Short mmCIF file of C-alpha atoms in Angstrom, two decimals:
data_model
loop_
_atom_site.label_atom_id
_atom_site.label_comp_id
_atom_site.label_asym_id
_atom_site.label_seq_id
_atom_site.Cartn_x
_atom_site.Cartn_y
_atom_site.Cartn_z
CA MET A 1 93.38 105.03 93.43
CA GLU A 2 95.43 102.20 91.97
CA ASN A 3 95.10 100.33 95.22
CA ILE A 4 91.35 100.37 95.20
CA SER A 5 90.90 98.80 91.79
CA ASN A 6 92.95 95.90 90.60
CA LEU A 7 92.21 96.62 86.99
CA THR A 8 95.57 96.09 85.36
CA GLU A 9 97.44 98.86 83.62
CA PHE A 10 96.84 97.16 80.30
CA PRO A 11 93.31 95.77 80.59
CA LYS A 12 92.92 92.24 79.29
CA ILE A 13 90.36 91.50 76.63
CA LEU A 14 89.32 88.13 75.28
CA VAL A 15 87.50 87.73 71.99
CA ILE A 16 85.57 84.51 71.39
CA ASP A 17 84.28 84.34 67.83
CA ASP A 18 84.30 81.63 65.19
CA GLU A 19 84.87 84.09 62.33
CA GLU A 20 88.54 84.69 61.80
CA ILE A 21 87.95 88.08 60.24
CA VAL A 22 86.17 89.32 63.38
CA ARG A 23 88.98 88.06 65.63
CA GLU A 24 91.59 89.64 63.41
CA SER A 25 89.86 92.99 63.21
CA CYS A 26 89.34 93.10 66.98
CA LEU A 27 93.04 92.38 67.48
CA ARG A 28 93.98 95.05 64.98
CA ILE A 29 91.70 97.73 66.38
CA LEU A 30 92.27 97.10 70.07
CA GLN A 31 95.98 96.40 70.14
CA LYS A 32 96.62 99.92 68.94
CA GLN A 33 95.24 101.07 72.26
CA ASP A 34 96.71 100.01 75.56
CA TYR A 35 94.90 96.71 75.72
CA GLN A 36 96.12 93.14 75.84
CA VAL A 37 94.02 91.06 73.50
CA LYS A 38 93.67 87.31 73.07
CA THR A 39 91.27 85.42 70.87
CA ALA A 40 89.63 82.02 70.71
CA PRO A 41 87.74 80.49 67.77
CA ASP A 42 85.13 78.60 69.83
CA GLY A 43 83.43 78.45 73.22
CA SER A 44 85.32 75.66 74.90
CA SER A 45 88.81 76.83 73.96
CA GLY A 46 87.69 80.34 74.87
CA LEU A 47 86.74 79.21 78.37
CA ASP A 48 90.00 77.32 78.81
CA LEU A 49 91.88 80.45 77.83
CA LEU A 50 89.69 82.59 80.09
CA LYS A 51 90.62 80.58 83.17
CA GLU A 52 94.34 81.15 82.77
CA TYR A 53 94.20 84.57 81.14
CA GLN A 54 91.68 86.07 83.57
CA PRO A 55 90.45 88.83 81.32
CA ASP A 56 88.68 91.99 82.42
CA LEU A 57 86.31 91.91 79.50
CA VAL A 58 85.11 89.22 77.09
CA LEU A 59 83.57 89.69 73.69
CA VAL A 60 81.41 86.69 72.84
CA ASP A 61 79.82 85.86 69.53
CA LEU A 62 76.33 84.60 70.21
CA LYS A 63 76.15 82.35 67.18
CA MET A 64 78.95 79.85 67.05
CA PRO A 65 79.13 76.20 66.05
CA GLY A 66 79.53 73.88 69.04
CA MET A 67 79.04 75.61 72.35
CA SER A 68 76.60 78.50 71.90
CA GLY A 69 77.34 82.04 73.00
CA PHE A 70 74.68 81.73 75.72
CA GLU A 71 76.35 78.67 77.21
CA VAL A 72 79.70 80.44 77.14
CA LEU A 73 78.21 83.46 78.92
CA GLU A 74 76.67 81.27 81.58
CA GLU A 75 80.01 79.57 82.19
CA ILE A 76 81.75 82.93 82.45
CA TYR A 77 79.25 84.13 85.09
CA SER A 78 79.85 81.03 87.12
CA ILE A 79 83.63 81.34 86.85
CA ASP A 80 83.81 85.03 87.70
CA ALA A 81 80.72 87.20 87.71
CA THR A 82 82.80 90.37 87.81
CA ILE A 83 84.12 89.86 84.28
CA VAL A 84 82.29 92.21 81.94
CA THR A 85 80.81 90.46 78.92
CA ILE A 86 79.76 92.01 75.66
CA VAL A 87 78.04 90.01 72.95
CA ILE A 88 78.80 90.28 69.27
CA THR A 89 75.70 89.75 67.26
CA GLY A 90 74.56 89.72 63.69
CA PHE A 91 71.71 92.01 62.71
CA ALA A 92 69.23 89.15 62.87
CA THR A 93 70.10 88.26 66.45
CA VAL A 94 69.55 91.59 68.20
CA ASN A 95 66.71 89.96 70.14
CA SER A 96 69.09 87.32 71.46
CA ALA A 97 71.46 90.09 72.50
CA VAL A 98 68.68 91.68 74.53
CA GLU A 99 68.01 88.24 76.04
CA ALA A 100 71.69 87.98 76.98
CA MET A 101 71.63 91.42 78.55
CA LYS A 102 68.69 90.45 80.67
CA LYS A 103 70.86 87.67 82.04
CA GLY A 104 73.70 89.99 82.94
CA THR A 105 75.64 90.75 79.80
CA TYR A 106 76.72 94.36 79.88
CA ASP A 107 76.13 95.37 76.28
CA PHE A 108 76.12 94.19 72.69
CA ILE A 109 77.74 95.25 69.45
CA PRO A 110 76.10 94.38 66.13
CA LYS A 111 78.13 93.05 63.23
CA PRO A 112 79.52 94.60 61.17
CA PHE A 113 81.00 97.27 63.41
CA ASN A 114 83.44 100.03 62.71
CA PRO A 115 86.59 100.57 64.82
CA ASP A 116 85.18 103.57 66.68
CA GLU A 117 82.09 101.66 67.74
CA LEU A 118 84.21 98.83 69.07
CA ARG A 119 86.62 101.14 70.91
CA LEU A 120 83.74 103.03 72.49
CA ILE A 121 81.93 99.97 73.68
CA ILE A 122 85.13 98.39 75.03
CA HIS A 123 86.00 101.60 76.81
CA ARG A 124 82.59 101.74 78.48
CA GLY A 125 82.77 98.05 79.34
CA LEU A 126 86.12 98.54 81.04
CA GLU A 127 84.78 101.53 82.97
CA ARG A 128 82.08 99.20 84.19
CA ARG A 129 84.62 96.57 85.17
CA LYS A 130 86.56 99.18 87.11
CA LEU A 131 83.45 100.24 88.98
CA VAL A 132 82.54 96.67 89.82
CA LEU A 133 86.03 95.97 91.16
CA GLU A 134 86.06 99.18 93.14
CA THR A 135 82.70 98.41 94.67
CA ILE A 136 83.85 94.95 95.67
CA SER A 137 87.06 96.17 97.22
CA LEU A 138 85.24 98.93 99.10
CA ARG A 139 82.73 96.43 100.39
CA ASN A 140 85.51 94.11 101.51
CA GLU A 141 87.29 96.96 103.16
CA LYS A 142 84.13 97.92 104.99
CA GLU A 143 83.62 94.36 106.21
CA LEU A 144 87.22 94.10 107.30
CA LEU A 145 86.99 97.39 109.12
CA ARG A 146 83.84 96.24 110.85
CA GLU A 147 85.48 93.01 111.94
CA HIS A 148 88.61 94.72 113.16
CA PHE A 149 86.79 97.63 114.70
CA ALA A 150 86.17 95.81 117.93
CA ALA A 151 89.82 94.95 118.35
CA ILE A 152 90.97 98.41 117.36
CA VAL A 153 88.56 100.19 119.67
CA SER A 154 89.37 97.92 122.54
CA HIS A 155 93.07 98.41 122.32
CA GLU A 156 93.35 101.96 121.13
CA LEU A 157 90.66 103.49 123.31
CA LYS A 158 89.95 101.23 126.20
CA SER A 159 93.53 100.46 127.15
CA PRO A 160 94.64 104.04 127.69
CA LEU A 161 91.42 104.84 129.52
CA GLY A 162 91.91 101.78 131.70
CA ALA A 163 95.43 102.90 132.55
CA VAL A 164 94.24 106.41 133.40
CA GLN A 165 91.48 105.13 135.63
CA GLN A 166 93.69 102.60 137.40
CA ASN A 167 96.20 105.31 138.24
CA LEU A 168 93.45 107.62 139.36
CA TYR A 169 92.26 104.90 141.75
CA ALA A 170 95.80 104.57 143.06
CA LEU A 171 96.22 108.31 143.36
CA VAL A 172 92.99 108.69 145.34
CA GLU A 173 94.23 106.04 147.73
CA ASP A 174 97.64 107.62 148.12
CA LEU A 175 96.23 111.10 148.65
CA GLU A 176 93.42 110.01 150.94
CA PRO A 177 94.95 111.61 154.07
CA VAL A 178 95.72 114.96 152.44
CA LEU A 179 92.85 115.67 150.07
CA THR A 180 90.13 118.07 151.14
CA GLU A 181 86.49 117.11 150.64
CA THR A 182 86.13 119.28 147.52
CA GLN A 183 89.30 117.78 146.06
CA LYS A 184 87.98 114.30 146.75
CA ASP A 185 84.77 115.29 145.06
CA LYS A 186 86.69 116.39 141.97
CA MET A 187 88.48 113.05 141.92
CA LYS A 188 85.14 111.28 142.08
CA ARG A 189 83.87 113.30 139.15
CA LEU A 190 86.95 112.42 137.14
CA GLN A 191 86.47 108.75 137.88
CA LYS A 192 82.79 108.91 137.05
CA ARG A 193 83.40 110.51 133.67
CA ILE A 194 86.02 107.94 132.74
CA GLN A 195 83.75 105.17 133.90
CA ASP A 196 80.96 106.54 131.68
CA LEU A 197 83.36 106.62 128.76
CA VAL A 198 84.38 103.01 129.30
CA LYS A 199 80.71 102.05 129.45
CA LEU A 200 80.01 103.92 126.24
CA ILE A 201 82.85 102.16 124.44
CA ASN A 202 81.50 98.83 125.64
CA THR A 203 78.10 99.67 124.21
CA TRP A 204 79.65 100.55 120.88
CA LEU A 205 81.60 97.34 120.89
CA ARG A 206 78.43 95.46 121.48
CA VAL A 207 76.77 97.02 118.49
CA ILE A 208 79.71 96.42 116.21
CA SER A 209 81.03 93.07 117.25
CA VAL A 210 78.21 91.07 118.73
CA ASP A 211 75.85 89.37 116.40
CA ILE A 212 72.51 89.77 118.11
CA THR A 213 70.92 86.92 116.14
CA ASN A 214 73.05 84.63 118.34
CA ILE A 215 70.55 85.17 121.12
CA GLN A 216 68.13 82.91 119.26
CA GLU A 217 70.17 79.98 120.50
CA HIS A 218 69.04 80.73 124.04
CA PHE A 219 65.35 81.25 123.36
CA GLY A 220 62.95 79.94 125.96
CA GLN A 221 59.39 80.49 127.20
CA ILE A 222 59.03 83.93 128.75
CA ALA A 223 56.31 85.55 130.84
CA LEU A 224 56.23 89.21 129.83
CA ILE A 225 54.48 90.70 132.88
CA PRO A 226 57.28 89.97 135.36
CA LEU A 227 59.81 90.95 132.70
CA ILE A 228 58.20 94.36 132.18
CA THR A 229 57.74 94.85 135.94
CA ASN A 230 61.44 94.20 136.32
CA ALA A 231 62.31 96.67 133.55
CA VAL A 232 60.12 99.35 135.12
CA GLU A 233 61.85 98.86 138.47
CA THR A 234 65.23 99.25 136.77
CA VAL A 235 64.33 102.60 135.25
CA GLU A 236 62.34 104.04 138.16
CA PRO A 237 65.32 105.46 140.11
CA THR A 238 66.26 107.57 137.06
CA ALA A 239 62.65 108.61 136.49
CA VAL A 240 62.19 109.69 140.10
CA ARG A 241 65.01 112.20 139.73
CA LYS A 242 62.98 114.01 137.09
CA ASP A 243 59.75 113.49 139.00
CA ILE A 244 58.44 111.28 136.23
CA THR A 245 55.92 108.55 136.95
CA ILE A 246 55.92 105.26 135.07
CA SER A 247 52.68 103.34 135.20
CA PHE A 248 52.37 99.79 133.98
CA GLN A 249 48.93 98.80 132.77
CA LYS A 250 48.85 95.06 133.16
CA PRO A 251 46.37 92.85 131.37
CA GLU A 252 44.50 90.14 133.31
CA ALA A 253 46.29 87.33 131.55
CA LEU A 254 48.96 87.07 128.92
CA SER A 255 50.31 84.15 126.90
CA GLN A 256 53.98 83.38 127.17
CA ILE A 257 56.20 84.13 124.24
CA VAL A 258 59.38 82.54 122.98
CA GLY A 259 62.44 84.69 123.38
CA ASP A 260 65.51 85.69 125.33
CA GLU A 261 64.74 87.20 128.71
CA GLY A 262 67.96 89.21 129.11
CA THR A 263 67.89 91.06 125.82
CA LEU A 264 64.12 91.60 125.85
CA THR A 265 64.42 93.21 129.27
CA GLU A 266 67.23 95.34 127.85
CA ALA A 267 64.97 96.39 124.98
CA ILE A 268 62.17 97.48 127.31
CA VAL A 269 64.61 99.23 129.63
CA ASN A 270 66.03 101.07 126.62
CA LEU A 271 62.59 102.28 125.56
CA LEU A 272 61.70 103.40 129.07
CA THR A 273 65.06 105.11 129.58
CA ASN A 274 64.58 106.83 126.26
CA SER A 275 61.16 108.08 127.30
CA VAL A 276 62.57 109.38 130.58
CA LYS A 277 65.37 111.15 128.70
CA TYR A 278 62.97 112.88 126.35
CA SER A 279 60.39 113.78 129.02
CA LYS A 280 60.08 117.03 130.85
CA LEU A 281 60.14 117.29 134.63
CA GLY A 282 56.99 115.75 136.08
CA GLY A 283 56.22 113.84 132.90
CA LYS A 284 54.12 110.69 132.65
CA ILE A 285 55.12 107.45 131.01
CA VAL A 286 52.67 104.64 130.42
CA ILE A 287 53.64 101.13 129.43
CA SER A 288 50.83 98.85 128.39
CA VAL A 289 50.55 95.31 127.07
CA GLN A 290 47.84 93.86 124.96
CA GLN A 291 47.35 90.43 123.47
CA ASN A 292 46.18 90.18 119.85
CA PRO A 293 45.31 86.97 117.99
CA ALA A 294 48.76 86.69 116.43
CA ASP A 295 50.98 88.83 118.59
CA ILE A 296 51.57 90.64 121.83
CA GLN A 297 51.81 94.39 121.64
CA ILE A 298 53.80 96.46 124.11
CA SER A 299 53.43 100.22 123.99
CA VAL A 300 55.52 102.82 125.76
CA SER A 301 54.04 106.28 125.59
CA ASP A 302 55.25 109.53 127.05
CA ASN A 303 54.14 113.17 127.04
CA GLY A 304 57.68 114.37 126.40
CA VAL A 305 59.29 116.56 123.77
CA GLY A 306 58.41 114.31 120.83
CA ILE A 307 60.47 113.57 117.76
CA ALA A 308 60.95 116.03 114.92
CA GLU A 309 59.56 114.89 111.59
CA GLU A 310 62.95 115.00 109.93
CA ASP A 311 64.38 112.74 112.65
CA ILE A 312 61.73 110.09 112.79
CA ASN A 313 63.00 107.97 109.90
CA PHE A 314 66.48 107.79 111.36
CA ILE A 315 65.97 107.22 115.06
CA PHE A 316 66.57 103.47 114.77
CA ALA A 317 69.89 103.94 112.95
CA ASP A 318 73.26 103.46 114.66
CA PHE A 319 74.67 106.59 116.30
CA TYR A 320 71.67 108.73 115.37
CA ARG A 321 70.49 111.26 117.91
CA GLY A 322 67.35 113.34 117.69
CA LYS A 323 67.73 117.10 117.77
CA ASN A 324 65.26 117.51 120.62
CA LEU A 325 67.46 116.06 123.36
CA PRO A 326 66.65 118.07 126.50
CA GLU A 327 69.45 119.94 128.23
CA GLY A 328 71.57 117.89 130.59
CA GLU A 329 70.68 114.59 128.92
CA ARG A 330 73.20 112.45 127.04
CA SER A 331 72.62 110.00 124.29
CA SER A 332 74.94 107.59 122.55
CA GLY A 333 72.53 107.23 119.67
CA LEU A 334 72.62 103.47 120.12
CA GLY A 335 69.81 102.53 122.49
CA LEU A 336 67.08 102.42 119.89
CA SER A 337 69.22 100.74 117.27
CA ILE A 338 70.12 97.97 119.71
CA THR A 339 66.47 97.71 120.73
CA LYS A 340 65.39 97.34 117.13
CA ARG A 341 67.93 94.58 116.54
CA ILE A 342 66.81 92.73 119.64
CA ILE A 343 63.16 92.93 118.61
CA GLU A 344 63.96 91.82 115.08
CA ALA A 345 65.95 88.87 116.40
CA HIS A 346 62.64 87.95 118.10
CA HIS A 347 60.88 88.17 114.71
CA GLY A 348 58.97 91.17 116.02
CA SER A 349 58.60 94.76 114.90
CA ILE A 350 59.01 98.17 116.47
CA ASN A 351 57.30 101.38 115.42
CA VAL A 352 57.05 104.91 116.61
CA ASP A 353 54.40 107.59 116.49
CA SER A 354 55.29 111.03 117.64
CA GLU A 355 54.30 114.63 117.65
CA VAL A 356 56.65 117.44 118.60
CA GLY A 357 55.66 118.94 121.93
CA LYS A 358 53.08 116.24 122.66
CA GLY A 359 55.11 113.06 123.12
CA SER A 360 55.94 109.74 121.53
CA VAL A 361 54.53 106.23 121.48
CA PHE A 362 56.82 103.29 120.78
CA THR A 363 55.07 100.06 119.92
CA ILE A 364 56.69 96.65 119.94
CA LYS A 365 54.93 93.64 118.45
CA LEU A 366 56.17 90.19 119.34
CA PRO A 367 54.69 87.19 117.57
CA LEU A 368 52.96 84.52 119.58
CA SER A 369 54.72 81.27 118.86
CA GLU A 370 52.89 78.69 116.78
CA ILE A 371 52.98 76.19 119.63
CA ASN A 372 50.69 78.37 121.74
CA MET B 1 101.17 89.40 157.70
CA ALA B 2 103.34 86.50 158.78
CA LYS B 3 105.11 86.00 155.50
CA GLU B 4 105.31 88.28 152.55
CA ILE B 5 102.89 87.39 149.79
CA LYS B 6 104.39 87.71 146.34
CA ILE B 7 102.35 88.71 143.32
CA LEU B 8 103.49 88.85 139.71
CA ILE B 9 101.76 91.10 137.19
CA VAL B 10 102.16 90.26 133.51
CA ASP B 11 100.80 93.09 131.41
CA ASP B 12 102.31 94.94 128.46
CA ASP B 13 101.06 98.38 129.53
CA PRO B 14 103.55 99.87 132.06
CA ASP B 15 101.19 102.74 132.87
CA TYR B 16 98.42 100.35 133.75
CA VAL B 17 100.78 98.21 135.81
CA GLU B 18 101.88 101.30 137.72
CA GLY B 19 98.33 101.97 138.87
CA ILE B 20 97.42 98.46 139.90
CA GLN B 21 100.82 97.78 141.47
CA SER B 22 100.47 100.76 143.78
CA THR B 23 97.11 99.53 145.11
CA LEU B 24 98.57 96.09 145.81
CA ILE B 25 101.71 97.44 147.44
CA ASN B 26 99.62 99.72 149.66
CA ALA B 27 97.73 96.63 150.75
CA GLY B 28 101.00 95.02 151.85
CA TYR B 29 101.78 92.69 148.97
CA ALA B 30 105.17 92.35 147.31
CA VAL B 31 104.64 92.97 143.64
CA ASP B 32 106.82 92.35 140.60
CA ALA B 33 105.91 93.20 137.04
CA ALA B 34 106.76 91.65 133.69
CA TYR B 35 105.81 93.39 130.49
CA ASN B 36 105.60 90.41 128.17
CA PRO B 37 104.99 86.65 128.46
CA LYS B 38 108.67 85.82 128.01
CA ALA B 39 109.74 88.03 130.91
CA GLY B 40 106.75 86.63 132.78
CA PHE B 41 108.01 83.06 132.47
CA GLU B 42 111.51 84.13 133.45
CA ALA B 43 110.13 85.71 136.60
CA LEU B 44 108.06 82.62 137.39
CA GLU B 45 111.18 80.47 137.09
CA SER B 46 113.31 82.74 139.24
CA LYS B 47 110.98 83.06 142.20
CA LYS B 48 107.99 81.40 143.79
CA TYR B 49 104.89 83.55 143.45
CA ASP B 50 101.64 83.21 145.36
CA LEU B 51 99.46 84.82 142.72
CA LEU B 52 99.64 85.83 139.09
CA LEU B 53 97.80 88.77 137.56
CA LEU B 54 97.58 88.18 133.85
CA ASP B 55 96.53 90.46 131.02
CA ILE B 56 94.92 88.77 128.01
CA MET B 57 95.60 91.07 125.11
CA MET B 58 99.33 91.50 124.99
CA GLY B 59 101.67 92.10 122.09
CA ARG B 60 100.16 91.34 118.74
CA GLY B 61 97.13 89.46 119.97
CA ALA B 62 95.84 87.28 122.76
CA GLU B 63 99.33 86.40 124.01
CA GLY B 64 97.97 86.22 127.54
CA VAL B 65 95.79 83.29 126.50
CA MET B 66 98.83 81.47 125.17
CA MET B 67 100.65 82.16 128.39
CA ALA B 68 97.71 80.84 130.43
CA ARG B 69 97.62 77.66 128.34
CA LYS B 70 101.34 77.13 128.77
CA ILE B 71 101.07 77.64 132.52
CA ASN B 72 98.24 75.15 132.64
CA LYS B 73 100.50 72.49 131.10
CA ASP B 74 103.16 72.96 133.75
CA PRO B 75 102.48 70.77 136.81
CA VAL B 76 104.10 73.25 139.21
CA LEU B 77 103.02 76.57 137.72
CA ARG B 78 99.41 75.49 137.30
CA GLU B 79 99.02 75.48 141.08
CA ILE B 80 99.46 79.27 141.22
CA PRO B 81 96.13 81.06 141.38
CA VAL B 82 95.64 83.38 138.43
CA LEU B 83 93.59 86.55 138.23
CA ILE B 84 92.93 87.44 134.63
CA ILE B 85 92.55 91.15 134.06
CA THR B 86 91.26 92.10 130.70
CA GLY B 87 89.99 95.05 128.79
CA ILE B 88 88.00 92.82 126.51
CA ARG B 89 85.35 91.14 128.58
CA GLU B 90 82.77 92.44 126.12
CA GLN B 91 84.48 90.66 123.25
CA MET B 92 85.20 87.41 125.01
CA ALA B 93 82.19 85.75 123.45
CA PHE B 94 83.31 87.10 120.12
CA LEU B 95 86.91 85.93 120.42
CA PHE B 96 86.06 82.58 121.90
CA PRO B 97 82.73 81.63 120.38
CA GLY B 98 80.66 79.01 122.11
CA GLN B 99 82.30 79.60 125.46
CA PRO B 100 80.92 81.38 128.48
CA VAL B 101 81.86 85.03 128.97
CA HIS B 102 84.53 83.85 131.33
CA PRO B 103 86.40 81.09 129.49
CA ARG B 104 88.41 79.25 132.09
CA PHE B 105 91.86 79.03 130.65
CA LEU B 106 93.06 77.67 133.95
CA PRO B 107 91.32 75.63 136.63
CA THR B 108 91.99 78.31 139.23
CA ASP B 109 91.48 81.55 137.43
CA GLU B 110 89.16 84.45 138.05
CA LEU B 111 88.41 87.30 135.70
CA LEU B 112 88.14 91.03 136.24
CA GLU B 113 87.64 93.79 133.76
CA LYS B 114 90.01 96.74 133.36
CA PRO B 115 89.97 99.20 135.01
CA VAL B 116 89.50 97.41 138.31
CA ASP B 117 88.01 99.07 141.34
CA PRO B 118 90.67 98.78 144.09
CA ASP B 119 88.29 97.27 146.66
CA LEU B 120 87.13 94.66 144.18
CA LEU B 121 90.72 93.91 143.20
CA LEU B 122 91.83 93.37 146.79
CA GLU B 123 88.78 91.27 147.54
CA LYS B 124 89.44 88.97 144.56
CA VAL B 125 93.12 88.73 145.34
CA SER B 126 92.57 87.72 148.96
CA HIS B 127 89.79 85.33 147.93
CA LEU B 128 92.06 83.57 145.44
CA LEU B 129 94.87 83.41 147.98
CA GLU B 130 92.53 81.90 150.59
CA LEU B 131 91.31 79.28 148.14
CA ALA B 132 94.89 78.35 147.31
CA GLU B 133 95.74 78.14 151.01
CA GLU B 134 92.76 75.88 151.72
CA LYS B 135 93.70 73.66 148.84
CA LYS B 136 97.24 73.33 150.21
CA THR B 137 96.10 72.36 153.70
CA ASN B 138 93.66 69.81 152.31
CA GLU B 139 96.35 68.04 150.40
#
């Protein structure tokens, strides 16, 4: 645990108050516990001390001559917003304390206070500080992990797989004259499975390491009808195997949109592939396009297995797979999440309507650009 | 084959090298392997190679890129055609932002992704060798 939080063993407390008696009593009460305590009689010397002392918690008197408590608090937030601040306030200034809390101060302690009250509030404040630091370090760790994930995956998973496959290729060549047809077939299966695995890792890498918003740099004018036709042709060979028909209902005319042709095609292919996966033998998939005043709407509907109610809120999340995946089908749980990111990078939206046993309808809306 | 064509593989994964080396040897090439850039340069100094197969991610990072850059600065070595073989095509854009998926570290290089289909490998190798041959006769 000590690695997660960098709260020091003896937490550092700074007391900024113009009344000597308050400073002295804080020192007396808190030093008995395992705290390091320093004090300052006014705002500006308090801030100077804060910069070099780097306390975990600061007690600030709201009413001081010179720099006011509020100004001091503001400065502290701008220096280090993770420092927990607690205001000391006279009975008459409780309202100001509430004001300070609205701005981010953790708590207040009214004067006069007894030692137990002070200890309690300091203890809670330090708990808070610990939580804040832990959250930050966890978040950093998560970011770091995300950044390094691509490199880790590539080396730790792809390299060994690559070596296996390369040797398998070599082995197949070497054994060519002696292998029987069934043995060759087994070799082919081995190679195919490894190849699928490599592909899967590449897809994961894409999700983790590639920032899809980058595609906006390559936006151009796109005609959707040829794009969708192309996507349908890509998926058709897979659909035919399950005796599924894909029909494309084209409108008479359609405005162009601004976007990236490659990723948009990928998005449509993903939706169609998904529909094929979740359709029964002989199913029907319809893709239609319709132009509205502000956007173009693309719908992909199927009469497949549908999506369970408990799944529907999660289907666009990374690595999520619905429970209704038909036998023999595989899913990485990434197709829809990538699709959603692509559509969002195009400032569009994607929605789904589904009923178990009846089928699903995915609807993409892409905004018409203002120029049109 | 009139004269033996010599290929050097620089890759830090001996298992991987084993696989690719066997395909090249079966195709009639003479193949040496070096498992780090330092050994790679030593080999390049000791013998004249017709082609270099270079891995990008070696050692603690993209040591292959450093090796490619160093080769490119050498007036003799830079004439050797280089086939870059990498497991990280997908992350190229990520590692070298603003560059095409195939960043040309060298004027002559080509890029393939690990694992490489043997037919594709042999095709690229002979293509690169032909290009180098043409270039020589034109000079």
